[in-house]
Amino acid sequence: MKLTYYGQSTLEIVVGGKTLLFDPFITGNPLAKDIDVNSLKPDYILVSHGHGDHVGDLIDIAKRTGAKVICIAEIANWLGTKGVENVHGMNIGGAFNFEFGRVKMVNAIHSSALPDGSNGGNPAGFVVYGASETIYFAGDTALTYDMKLLEDENIDWALLPIGDNYTMGADDAIKAAGFVNCKNIVGIHYDSFPVIKINKDEVTEKFIKAGLNLKLPAVGESIEL
């Protein structure tokens, strides 16, 4: 399973021959200035919540590619008012079978208002069940004991925010890895703004001491999971 990181919480994974793009925010992210947003051609777009650093390029990419957007019901309704029609609305705890595999929407602790002030519903994370691997995309979240509900899901990779201030930081992400019973972690939601800048060496050392495999791919880098 290939993952390509585009900065902040924006990344693509290829599952079941389909390209899944998460939380598209590229043109507003200075760390992603060398990424051509028009080169992205996802089959699906998964949106964790409504903040601008997660939906910044959502409408443009969805309209250009026709990708199906998977999101909370309130964001699905909002997208309809923006002319985006290929949308699958969900809610927390629900799951649905798509052509690439099964997606379950799970709880996240954060806030969620859309850039124009519209109601963004509840923030969420996603568990993506592919044919051979299971991925947990936590979205923007604090550490929450609800993550313990995922410990028996056989998660192969957990994509966890580590930037602190707006989300959990590295120390709580390590606890989250224990809650979801996953030793393979990709860090997200860091470095894009001064208040979420991390010391990568220190963070990496913390994960190593905890017996965890942390990946921090460079913006634009692809890795095999």
Tab-separated table of C-alpha atoms in Angstrom:
chain	number	residue	atom	x	y	z
A	1	MET	CA	0.000	0.000	0.000
A	2	LYS	CA	1.564	3.300	-1.103
A	3	LEU	CA	1.209	6.541	0.851
A	4	THR	CA	2.140	9.973	-0.525
A	5	TYR	CA	2.350	12.884	1.919
A	6	TYR	CA	1.512	16.447	0.893
A	7	GLY	CA	1.928	18.238	4.221
A	8	GLN	CA	-0.359	19.014	7.183
A	9	SER	CA	-2.931	16.184	7.130
A	10	THR	CA	-3.086	15.865	3.349
A	11	LEU	CA	-2.042	12.501	1.974
A	12	GLU	CA	-2.961	9.891	-0.559
A	13	ILE	CA	-3.075	6.146	-0.117
A	14	VAL	CA	-3.756	3.599	-2.820
A	15	VAL	CA	-6.192	0.933	-1.639
A	16	GLY	CA	-7.722	-1.736	-3.812
A	17	GLY	CA	-6.448	0.000	-6.924
A	18	LYS	CA	-8.172	3.271	-5.982
A	19	THR	CA	-6.511	6.505	-4.865
A	20	LEU	CA	-7.852	7.955	-1.625
A	21	LEU	CA	-7.002	11.593	-0.821
A	22	PHE	CA	-7.398	12.802	2.753
A	23	ASP	CA	-8.090	16.389	3.898
A	24	PRO	CA	-6.869	18.309	0.815
A	25	PHE	CA	-5.000	21.471	1.837
A	26	ILE	CA	-2.158	22.263	-0.551
A	27	THR	CA	-2.398	25.699	-2.158
A	28	GLY	CA	-2.649	27.400	1.245
A	29	ASN	CA	0.215	25.456	2.787
A	30	PRO	CA	3.632	27.079	2.212
A	31	LEU	CA	5.341	23.747	2.863
A	32	ALA	CA	3.510	22.312	-0.170
A	33	LYS	CA	4.445	25.141	-2.559
A	34	ASP	CA	6.175	22.710	-4.921
A	35	ILE	CA	3.145	20.414	-5.211
A	36	ASP	CA	1.016	20.876	-8.322
A	37	VAL	CA	-2.490	20.465	-6.971
A	38	ASN	CA	-3.783	19.873	-10.504
A	39	SER	CA	-1.661	16.730	-10.717
A	40	LEU	CA	-3.758	15.071	-8.020
A	41	LYS	CA	-6.396	12.762	-9.471
A	42	PRO	CA	-8.036	10.911	-6.598
A	43	ASP	CA	-10.910	8.505	-6.959
A	44	TYR	CA	-12.148	9.337	-3.453
A	45	ILE	CA	-11.638	12.246	-1.053
A	46	LEU	CA	-12.062	11.624	2.684
A	47	VAL	CA	-12.672	14.703	4.823
A	48	SER	CA	-12.256	14.596	8.601
A	49	HIS	CA	-13.776	18.000	9.445
A	50	GLY	CA	-14.501	21.452	8.092
A	51	HIS	CA	-11.523	23.629	8.980
A	52	GLY	CA	-9.824	25.483	6.154
A	53	ASP	CA	-6.533	23.617	6.539
A	54	HIS	CA	-8.433	20.399	5.724
A	55	VAL	CA	-10.895	21.505	3.046
A	56	GLY	CA	-8.895	24.267	1.354
A	57	ASP	CA	-8.689	22.513	-2.012
A	58	LEU	CA	-11.642	20.188	-1.538
A	59	ILE	CA	-14.177	21.829	-3.821
A	60	ASP	CA	-11.747	22.483	-6.662
A	61	ILE	CA	-10.350	18.943	-6.644
A	62	ALA	CA	-13.781	17.339	-6.293
A	63	LYS	CA	-15.192	19.294	-9.228
A	64	ARG	CA	-12.142	18.802	-11.430
A	65	THR	CA	-11.813	15.055	-10.872
A	66	GLY	CA	-15.331	13.940	-10.058
A	67	ALA	CA	-13.939	12.050	-7.057
A	68	LYS	CA	-16.496	10.815	-4.554
A	69	VAL	CA	-16.238	12.766	-1.283
A	70	ILE	CA	-16.719	10.807	1.953
A	71	CYS	CA	-17.530	13.057	4.903
A	72	ILE	CA	-19.868	13.836	7.784
A	73	ALA	CA	-23.463	14.546	6.757
A	74	GLU	CA	-23.296	18.299	7.423
A	75	ILE	CA	-20.267	18.747	5.163
A	76	ALA	CA	-21.997	16.614	2.533
A	77	ASN	CA	-24.961	19.000	2.619
A	78	TRP	CA	-22.645	22.027	2.418
A	79	LEU	CA	-20.851	20.568	-0.598
A	80	GLY	CA	-24.213	20.199	-2.317
A	81	THR	CA	-24.741	23.950	-2.019
A	82	LYS	CA	-21.328	24.437	-3.681
A	83	GLY	CA	-22.182	22.314	-6.696
A	84	VAL	CA	-20.364	19.148	-5.605
A	85	GLU	CA	-22.752	16.270	-6.257
A	86	ASN	CA	-20.669	13.092	-5.919
A	87	VAL	CA	-20.778	12.940	-2.133
A	88	HIS	CA	-21.320	10.168	0.386
A	89	GLY	CA	-22.422	11.499	3.769
A	90	MET	CA	-21.814	9.444	6.912
A	91	ASN	CA	-21.885	9.862	10.665
A	92	ILE	CA	-19.907	8.692	13.667
A	93	GLY	CA	-19.995	4.927	14.183
A	94	GLY	CA	-21.345	4.172	10.733
A	95	ALA	CA	-19.545	2.108	8.095
A	96	PHE	CA	-20.061	1.533	4.389
A	97	ASN	CA	-18.622	-0.720	1.698
A	98	PHE	CA	-16.997	1.065	-1.227
A	99	GLU	CA	-15.374	-0.506	-4.288
A	100	PHE	CA	-11.904	-0.335	-2.665
A	101	GLY	CA	-12.956	-1.634	0.770
A	102	ARG	CA	-14.897	-0.676	3.866
A	103	VAL	CA	-14.773	2.706	5.651
A	104	LYS	CA	-15.902	3.307	9.229
A	105	MET	CA	-16.278	6.842	10.574
A	106	VAL	CA	-15.040	7.100	14.153
A	107	ASN	CA	-14.964	9.718	16.871
A	108	ALA	CA	-12.489	12.606	17.041
A	109	ILE	CA	-12.297	15.322	19.692
A	110	HIS	CA	-11.859	18.710	18.020
A	111	SER	CA	-14.012	21.513	16.567
A	112	SER	CA	-15.453	21.768	13.074
A	113	ALA	CA	-16.742	24.895	11.351
A	114	LEU	CA	-16.459	25.406	7.608
A	115	PRO	CA	-14.514	28.363	6.181
A	116	ASP	CA	-17.696	30.364	5.507
A	117	GLY	CA	-18.982	29.763	9.029
A	118	SER	CA	-21.365	26.967	8.085
A	119	ASN	CA	-21.917	24.060	10.452
A	120	GLY	CA	-19.255	21.419	9.836
A	121	GLY	CA	-20.923	18.781	11.983
A	122	ASN	CA	-18.774	16.636	14.247
A	123	PRO	CA	-15.082	16.050	13.558
A	124	ALA	CA	-14.221	12.476	12.675
A	125	GLY	CA	-11.546	9.945	11.952
A	126	PHE	CA	-11.690	7.022	9.545
A	127	VAL	CA	-10.790	3.350	9.659
A	128	VAL	CA	-10.171	2.075	6.137
A	129	TYR	CA	-10.341	-1.694	5.743
A	130	GLY	CA	-8.558	-2.794	2.586
A	131	ALA	CA	-8.151	-6.330	1.306
A	132	SER	CA	-4.797	-6.761	3.026
A	133	GLU	CA	-4.261	-3.821	5.398
A	134	THR	CA	-6.258	-1.647	7.768
A	135	ILE	CA	-5.480	2.062	8.147
A	136	TYR	CA	-6.632	4.415	10.905
A	137	PHE	CA	-6.669	8.106	9.941
A	138	ALA	CA	-7.293	9.926	13.211
A	139	GLY	CA	-7.967	13.376	11.759
A	140	ASP	CA	-7.565	16.353	14.072
A	141	THR	CA	-8.122	15.019	17.541
A	142	ALA	CA	-7.165	15.083	21.166
A	143	LEU	CA	-6.253	11.840	22.847
A	144	THR	CA	-9.526	10.134	23.662
A	145	TYR	CA	-10.294	6.885	25.420
A	146	ASP	CA	-12.678	6.091	22.559
A	147	MET	CA	-9.562	5.028	20.658
A	148	LYS	CA	-9.516	1.938	22.873
A	149	LEU	CA	-12.533	0.747	20.904
A	150	LEU	CA	-10.166	0.188	17.960
A	151	GLU	CA	-7.651	-2.026	19.734
A	152	ASP	CA	-9.146	-5.231	18.282
A	153	GLU	CA	-9.429	-3.910	14.720
A	154	ASN	CA	-5.975	-5.200	13.714
A	155	ILE	CA	-4.843	-1.778	12.529
A	156	ASP	CA	-1.647	-1.995	10.483
A	157	TRP	CA	-0.896	1.746	10.291
A	158	ALA	CA	-2.202	4.632	12.388
A	159	LEU	CA	-2.000	8.153	10.951
A	160	LEU	CA	-1.860	10.375	14.017
A	161	PRO	CA	-1.506	14.139	14.551
A	162	ILE	CA	1.662	15.049	16.461
A	163	GLY	CA	1.886	18.841	16.190
A	164	ASP	CA	0.282	19.703	19.561
A	165	ASN	CA	-1.536	23.014	20.302
A	166	TYR	CA	-4.555	22.293	18.026
A	167	THR	CA	-4.386	18.494	18.326
A	168	MET	CA	-2.610	15.959	20.467
A	169	GLY	CA	1.159	16.140	20.472
A	170	ALA	CA	3.786	13.418	20.314
A	171	ASP	CA	3.374	12.218	23.906
A	172	ASP	CA	-0.371	11.725	23.559
A	173	ALA	CA	0.079	10.212	20.087
A	174	ILE	CA	2.283	7.561	21.688
A	175	LYS	CA	-0.523	6.820	24.150
A	176	ALA	CA	-2.976	6.736	21.238
A	177	ALA	CA	-0.815	4.149	19.483
A	178	GLY	CA	-1.158	1.988	22.572
A	179	PHE	CA	-4.904	2.511	22.723
A	180	VAL	CA	-5.399	1.394	19.109
A	181	ASN	CA	-2.802	-1.375	19.480
A	182	CYS	CA	-0.687	-0.297	16.514
A	183	LYS	CA	3.089	0.076	16.386
A	184	ASN	CA	3.335	1.599	12.883
A	185	ILE	CA	2.651	5.328	12.883
A	186	VAL	CA	2.675	8.083	10.267
A	187	GLY	CA	2.801	11.546	11.836
A	188	ILE	CA	0.466	14.219	10.456
A	189	HIS	CA	-0.620	17.793	11.281
A	190	TYR	CA	2.728	19.324	12.148
A	191	ASP	CA	5.168	22.030	10.948
A	192	SER	CA	2.688	23.907	8.707
A	193	PHE	CA	2.372	26.782	11.186
A	194	PRO	CA	4.815	28.065	13.836
A	195	VAL	CA	2.681	26.851	16.759
A	196	ILE	CA	2.755	23.248	15.509
A	197	LYS	CA	6.441	23.152	14.598
A	198	ILE	CA	8.103	20.053	16.053
A	199	ASN	CA	11.647	18.916	16.715
A	200	LYS	CA	11.702	15.839	14.509
A	201	ASP	CA	14.755	14.317	16.179
A	202	GLU	CA	13.217	14.592	19.648
A	203	VAL	CA	9.865	13.261	18.492
A	204	THR	CA	11.449	10.366	16.624
A	205	GLU	CA	13.504	9.432	19.703
A	206	LYS	CA	10.368	9.392	21.857
A	207	PHE	CA	8.663	6.983	19.486
A	208	ILE	CA	11.731	4.761	19.314
A	209	LYS	CA	11.912	4.580	23.122
A	210	ALA	CA	8.242	3.606	23.133
A	211	GLY	CA	8.988	0.742	20.722
A	212	LEU	CA	7.082	2.359	17.875
A	213	ASN	CA	7.889	2.689	14.172
A	214	LEU	CA	7.329	6.362	13.267
A	215	LYS	CA	7.393	7.593	9.676
A	216	LEU	CA	7.677	11.313	8.880
A	217	PRO	CA	7.755	11.443	5.082
A	218	ALA	CA	8.835	14.676	3.420
A	219	VAL	CA	6.230	16.724	1.562
A	220	GLY	CA	5.777	15.055	-1.804
A	221	GLU	CA	7.454	11.812	-0.695
A	222	SER	CA	5.857	8.400	-1.268
A	223	ILE	CA	6.461	5.460	1.039
A	224	GLU	CA	5.320	1.848	1.017
A	225	LEU	CA	3.285	0.796	4.026
